[in-house]
PDB file of C-alpha atoms in Angstrom:
ATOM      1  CA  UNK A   1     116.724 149.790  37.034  1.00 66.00           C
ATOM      2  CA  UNK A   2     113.609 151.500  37.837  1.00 68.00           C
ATOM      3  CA  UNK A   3     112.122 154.077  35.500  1.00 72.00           C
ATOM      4  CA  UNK A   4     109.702 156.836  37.241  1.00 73.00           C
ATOM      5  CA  UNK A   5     106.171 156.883  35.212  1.00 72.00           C
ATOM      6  CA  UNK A   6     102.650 158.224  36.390  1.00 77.00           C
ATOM      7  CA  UNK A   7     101.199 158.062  32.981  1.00 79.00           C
ATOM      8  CA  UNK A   8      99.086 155.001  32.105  1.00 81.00           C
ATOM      9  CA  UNK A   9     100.104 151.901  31.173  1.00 73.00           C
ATOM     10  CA  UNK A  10      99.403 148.279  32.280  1.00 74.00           C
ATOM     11  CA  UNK A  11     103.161 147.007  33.418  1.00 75.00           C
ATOM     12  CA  UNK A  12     103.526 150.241  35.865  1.00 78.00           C
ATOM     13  CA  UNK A  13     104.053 148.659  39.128  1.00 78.00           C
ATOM     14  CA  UNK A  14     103.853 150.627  42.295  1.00 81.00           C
ATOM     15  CA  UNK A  15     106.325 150.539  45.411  1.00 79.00           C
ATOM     16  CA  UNK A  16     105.264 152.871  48.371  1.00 86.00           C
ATOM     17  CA  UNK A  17     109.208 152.671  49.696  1.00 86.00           C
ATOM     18  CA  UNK A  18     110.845 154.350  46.802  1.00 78.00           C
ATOM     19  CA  UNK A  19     111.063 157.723  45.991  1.00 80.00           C
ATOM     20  CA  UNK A  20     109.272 157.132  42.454  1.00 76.00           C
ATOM     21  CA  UNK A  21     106.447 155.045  43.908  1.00 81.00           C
ATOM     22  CA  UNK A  22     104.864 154.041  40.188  1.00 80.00           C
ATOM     23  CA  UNK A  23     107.318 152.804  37.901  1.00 76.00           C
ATOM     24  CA  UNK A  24     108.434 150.854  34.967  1.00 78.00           C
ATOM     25  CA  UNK A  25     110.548 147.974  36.112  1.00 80.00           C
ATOM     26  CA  UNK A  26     113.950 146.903  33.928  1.00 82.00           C
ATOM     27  CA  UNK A  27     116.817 145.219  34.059  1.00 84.00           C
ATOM     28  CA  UNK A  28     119.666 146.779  32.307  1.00 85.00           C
ATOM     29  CA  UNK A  29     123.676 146.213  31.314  1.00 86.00           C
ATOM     30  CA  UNK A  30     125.823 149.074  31.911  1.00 86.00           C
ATOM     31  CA  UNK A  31     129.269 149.705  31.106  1.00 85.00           C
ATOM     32  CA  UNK A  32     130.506 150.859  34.622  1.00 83.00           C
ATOM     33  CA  UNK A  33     133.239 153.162  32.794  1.00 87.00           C
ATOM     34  CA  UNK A  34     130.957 155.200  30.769  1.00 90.00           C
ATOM     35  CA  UNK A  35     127.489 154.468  32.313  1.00 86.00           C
ATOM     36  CA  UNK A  36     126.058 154.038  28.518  1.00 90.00           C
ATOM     37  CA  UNK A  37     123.387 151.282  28.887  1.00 86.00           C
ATOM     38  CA  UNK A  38     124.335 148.303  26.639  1.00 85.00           C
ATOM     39  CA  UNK A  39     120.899 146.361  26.844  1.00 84.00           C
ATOM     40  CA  UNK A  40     117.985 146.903  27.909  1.00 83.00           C
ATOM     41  CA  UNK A  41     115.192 144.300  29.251  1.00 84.00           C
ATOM     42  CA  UNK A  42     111.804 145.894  30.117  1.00 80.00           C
ATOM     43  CA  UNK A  43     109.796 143.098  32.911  1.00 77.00           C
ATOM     44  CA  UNK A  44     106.426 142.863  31.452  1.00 75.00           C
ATOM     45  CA  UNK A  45     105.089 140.181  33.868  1.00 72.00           C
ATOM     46  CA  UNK A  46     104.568 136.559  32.593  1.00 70.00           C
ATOM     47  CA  UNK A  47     104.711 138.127  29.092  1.00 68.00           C
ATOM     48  CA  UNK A  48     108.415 139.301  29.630  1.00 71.00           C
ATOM     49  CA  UNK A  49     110.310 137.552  26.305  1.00 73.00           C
ATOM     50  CA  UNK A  50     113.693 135.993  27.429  1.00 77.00           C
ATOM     51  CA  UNK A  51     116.295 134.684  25.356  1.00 69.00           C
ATOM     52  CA  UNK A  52     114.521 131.733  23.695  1.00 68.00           C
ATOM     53  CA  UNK A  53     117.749 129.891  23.771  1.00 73.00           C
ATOM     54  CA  UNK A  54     117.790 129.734  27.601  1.00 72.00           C
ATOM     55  CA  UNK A  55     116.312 127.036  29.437  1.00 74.00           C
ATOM     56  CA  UNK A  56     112.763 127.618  30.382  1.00 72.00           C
ATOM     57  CA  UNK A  57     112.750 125.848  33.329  1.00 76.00           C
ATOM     58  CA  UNK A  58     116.121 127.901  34.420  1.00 79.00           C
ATOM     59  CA  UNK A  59     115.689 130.929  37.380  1.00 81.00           C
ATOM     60  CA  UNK A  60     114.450 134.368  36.812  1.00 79.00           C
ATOM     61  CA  UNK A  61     117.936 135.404  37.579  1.00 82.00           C
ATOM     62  CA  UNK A  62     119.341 133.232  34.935  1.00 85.00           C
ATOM     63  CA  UNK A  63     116.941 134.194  32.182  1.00 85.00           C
ATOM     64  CA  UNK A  64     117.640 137.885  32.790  1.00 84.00           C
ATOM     65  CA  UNK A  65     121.199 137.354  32.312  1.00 83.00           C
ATOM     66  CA  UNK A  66     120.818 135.014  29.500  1.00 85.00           C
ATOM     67  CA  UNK A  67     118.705 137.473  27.829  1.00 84.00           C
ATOM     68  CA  UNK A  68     121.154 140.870  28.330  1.00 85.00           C
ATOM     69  CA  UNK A  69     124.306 139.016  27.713  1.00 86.00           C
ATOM     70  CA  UNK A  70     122.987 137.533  24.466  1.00 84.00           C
ATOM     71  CA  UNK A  71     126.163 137.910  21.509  1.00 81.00           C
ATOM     72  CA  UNK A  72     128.559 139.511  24.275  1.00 83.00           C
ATOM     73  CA  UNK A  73     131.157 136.717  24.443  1.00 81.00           C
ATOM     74  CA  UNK A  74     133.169 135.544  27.324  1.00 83.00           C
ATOM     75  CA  UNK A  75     135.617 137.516  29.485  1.00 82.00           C
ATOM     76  CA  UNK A  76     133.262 140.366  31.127  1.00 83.00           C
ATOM     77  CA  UNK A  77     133.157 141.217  34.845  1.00 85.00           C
ATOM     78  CA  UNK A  78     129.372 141.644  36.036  1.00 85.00           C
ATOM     79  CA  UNK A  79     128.725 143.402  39.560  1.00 84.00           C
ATOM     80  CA  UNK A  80     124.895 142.814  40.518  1.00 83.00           C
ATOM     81  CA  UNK A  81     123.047 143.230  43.442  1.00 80.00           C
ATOM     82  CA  UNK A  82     122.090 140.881  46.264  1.00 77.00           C
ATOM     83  CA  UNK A  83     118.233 140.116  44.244  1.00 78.00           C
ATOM     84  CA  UNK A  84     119.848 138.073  41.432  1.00 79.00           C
ATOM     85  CA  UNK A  85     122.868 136.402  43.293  1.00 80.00           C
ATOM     86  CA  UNK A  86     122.214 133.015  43.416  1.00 80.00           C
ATOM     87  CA  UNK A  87     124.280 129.729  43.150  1.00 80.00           C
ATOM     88  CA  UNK A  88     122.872 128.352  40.100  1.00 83.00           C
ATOM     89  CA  UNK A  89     123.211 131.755  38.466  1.00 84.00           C
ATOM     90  CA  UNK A  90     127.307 132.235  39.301  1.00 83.00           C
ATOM     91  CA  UNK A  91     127.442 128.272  38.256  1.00 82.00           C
ATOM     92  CA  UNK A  92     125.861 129.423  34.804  1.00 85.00           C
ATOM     93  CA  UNK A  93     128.454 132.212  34.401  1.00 86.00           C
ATOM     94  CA  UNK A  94     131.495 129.984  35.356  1.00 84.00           C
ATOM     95  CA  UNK A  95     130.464 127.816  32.403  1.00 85.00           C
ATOM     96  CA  UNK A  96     130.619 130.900  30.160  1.00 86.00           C
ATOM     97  CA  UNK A  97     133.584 131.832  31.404  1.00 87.00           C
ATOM     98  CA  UNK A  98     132.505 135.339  32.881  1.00 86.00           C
ATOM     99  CA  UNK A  99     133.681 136.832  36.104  1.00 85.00           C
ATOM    100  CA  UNK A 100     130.489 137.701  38.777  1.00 84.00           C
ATOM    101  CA  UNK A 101     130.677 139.896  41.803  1.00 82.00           C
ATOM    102  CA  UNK A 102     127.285 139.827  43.794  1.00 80.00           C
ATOM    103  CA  UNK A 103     126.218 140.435  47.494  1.00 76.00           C
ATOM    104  CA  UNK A 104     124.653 136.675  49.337  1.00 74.00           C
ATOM    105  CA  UNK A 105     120.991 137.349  50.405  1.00 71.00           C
ATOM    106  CA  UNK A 106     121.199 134.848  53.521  1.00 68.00           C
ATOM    107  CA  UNK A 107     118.109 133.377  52.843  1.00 70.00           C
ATOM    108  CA  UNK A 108     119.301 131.614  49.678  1.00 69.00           C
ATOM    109  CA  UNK A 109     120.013 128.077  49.218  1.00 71.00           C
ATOM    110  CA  UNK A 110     122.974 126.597  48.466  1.00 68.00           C
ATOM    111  CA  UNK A 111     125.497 128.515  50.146  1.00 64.00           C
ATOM    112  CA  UNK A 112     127.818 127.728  52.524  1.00 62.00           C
ATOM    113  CA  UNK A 113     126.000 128.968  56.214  1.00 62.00           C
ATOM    114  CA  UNK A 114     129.252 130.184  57.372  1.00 58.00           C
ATOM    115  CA  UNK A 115     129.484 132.752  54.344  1.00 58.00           C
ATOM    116  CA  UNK A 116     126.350 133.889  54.743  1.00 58.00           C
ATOM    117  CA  UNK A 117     126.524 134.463  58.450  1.00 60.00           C
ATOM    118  CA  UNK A 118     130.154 135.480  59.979  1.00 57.00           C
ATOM    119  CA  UNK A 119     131.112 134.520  63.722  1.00 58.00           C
ATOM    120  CA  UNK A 120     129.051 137.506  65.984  1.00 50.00           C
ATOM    121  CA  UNK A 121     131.323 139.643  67.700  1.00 48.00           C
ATOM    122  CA  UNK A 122     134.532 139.362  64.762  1.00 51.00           C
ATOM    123  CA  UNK A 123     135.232 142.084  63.026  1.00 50.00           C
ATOM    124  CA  UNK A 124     137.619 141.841  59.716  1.00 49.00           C
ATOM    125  CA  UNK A 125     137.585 139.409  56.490  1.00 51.00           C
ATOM    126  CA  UNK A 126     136.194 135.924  56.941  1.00 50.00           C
ATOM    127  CA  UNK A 127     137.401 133.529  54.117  1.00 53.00           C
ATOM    128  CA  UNK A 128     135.339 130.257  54.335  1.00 51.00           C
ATOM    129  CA  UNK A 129     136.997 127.174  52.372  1.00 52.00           C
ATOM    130  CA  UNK A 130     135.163 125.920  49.511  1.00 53.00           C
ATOM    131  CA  UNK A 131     135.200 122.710  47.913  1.00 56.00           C
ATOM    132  CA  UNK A 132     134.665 124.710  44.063  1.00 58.00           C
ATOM    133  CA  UNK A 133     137.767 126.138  43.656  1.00 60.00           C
ATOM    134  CA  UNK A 134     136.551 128.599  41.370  1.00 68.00           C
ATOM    135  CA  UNK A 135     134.088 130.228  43.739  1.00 70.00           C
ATOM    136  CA  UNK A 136     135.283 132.468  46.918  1.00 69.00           C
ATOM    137  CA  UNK A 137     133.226 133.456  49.536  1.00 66.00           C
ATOM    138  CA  UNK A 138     134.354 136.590  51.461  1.00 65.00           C
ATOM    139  CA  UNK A 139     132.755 137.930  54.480  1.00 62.00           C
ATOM    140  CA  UNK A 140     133.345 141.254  56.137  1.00 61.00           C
ATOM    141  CA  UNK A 141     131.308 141.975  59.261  1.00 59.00           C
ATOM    142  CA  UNK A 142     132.145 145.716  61.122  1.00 59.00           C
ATOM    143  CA  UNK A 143     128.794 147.112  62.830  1.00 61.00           C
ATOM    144  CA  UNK A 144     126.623 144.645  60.743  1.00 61.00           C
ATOM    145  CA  UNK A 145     127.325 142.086  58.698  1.00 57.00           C
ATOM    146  CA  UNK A 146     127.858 142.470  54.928  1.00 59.00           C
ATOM    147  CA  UNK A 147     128.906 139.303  52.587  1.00 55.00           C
ATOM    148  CA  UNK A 148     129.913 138.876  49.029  1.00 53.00           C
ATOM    149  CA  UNK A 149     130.049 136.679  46.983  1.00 51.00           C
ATOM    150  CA  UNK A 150     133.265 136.403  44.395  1.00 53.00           C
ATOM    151  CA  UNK A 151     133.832 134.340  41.647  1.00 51.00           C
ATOM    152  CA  UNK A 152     137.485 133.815  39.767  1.00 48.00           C
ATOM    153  CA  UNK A 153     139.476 131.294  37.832  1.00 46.00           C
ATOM    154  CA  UNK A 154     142.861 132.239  39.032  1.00 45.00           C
ATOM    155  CA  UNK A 155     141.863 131.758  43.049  1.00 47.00           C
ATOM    156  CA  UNK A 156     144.917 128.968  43.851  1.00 47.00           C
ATOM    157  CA  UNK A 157     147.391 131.885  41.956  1.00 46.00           C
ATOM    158  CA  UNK A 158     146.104 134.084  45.262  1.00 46.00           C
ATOM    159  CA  UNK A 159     148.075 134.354  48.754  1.00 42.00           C
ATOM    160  CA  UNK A 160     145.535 134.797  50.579  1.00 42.00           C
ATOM    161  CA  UNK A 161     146.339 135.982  54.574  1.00 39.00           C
ATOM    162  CA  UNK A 162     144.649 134.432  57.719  1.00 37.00           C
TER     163      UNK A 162
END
């Protein structure tokens, strides 16, 4: 989430490709019905204060997440984008029992090679196996390709069509 700001403070970062080029940079949880924002974290550098329960040697990604979901409970779908999916983040969620939906940079570790890159010249829904049942990879690839990443305890309950 960024915020526009021109005004001065110390944590305004600067980005010459977006439209508001100085800005405050946060990380926010949204109800995707109603849009109202249900936590707010604003990134203050090194001096950004995480959940103090979450392990400090854990990612970035996991430490945001930690932080926002923080008294929420179990249960919740979360739809993020492709800067915080990674495979020790969706392995942190499965262990709370909450659903995540998130694109695959494809220079991140620990994903399968063939999700993150589908056979050139296929077009239509590539479904590589995994040994984690509770993880499915889904590929789509039209003009370029585009790959998510899904997570779900109820995968074996799906017919899936090759």
């Amino acid at each position: 989430m960024i915020i526009g700001f021109k005004g001065r403070w110390s944590y305004k970062q600067f980005n010459s490709t977006k439209l508001k080029k100085y800005h405050i940079k946060s990380f926010g949880l949204v109800d995707s019905t109603t849009g109202y924002v249900l936590n707010l974290l604003t990134y203050y550098g090194s001096d950004t204060s995480y959940n103090p329960d979450c392990d400090p040697d854990s990612g970035i990604a996991i430490k945001i997440f930690d932080t926002l979901l923080n008294g929420l409970g179990t249960g919740h779908y979360i739809f993020a984008d492709r800067w915080y999916t990674t495979r020790a983040l969706v392995d942190h969620l499965v262990a709370k029992n909450i659903y995540y939906t998130g694109i695959i940079q494809t220079n991140r570790k620990n994903f399968q090679a063939r999700a993150k890159n589908p056979e050139a010249g296929t077009h239509g829904i590539n479904i590589p196996k995994t040994t984690d049942e509770k993880i499915m990879c889904v590929s789509f690839k039209d003009k370029k390709a585009k790959n998510l990443s899904l997570w779900s305890q109820h995968v074996q309950q799906w017919n899936l069509c090759s």
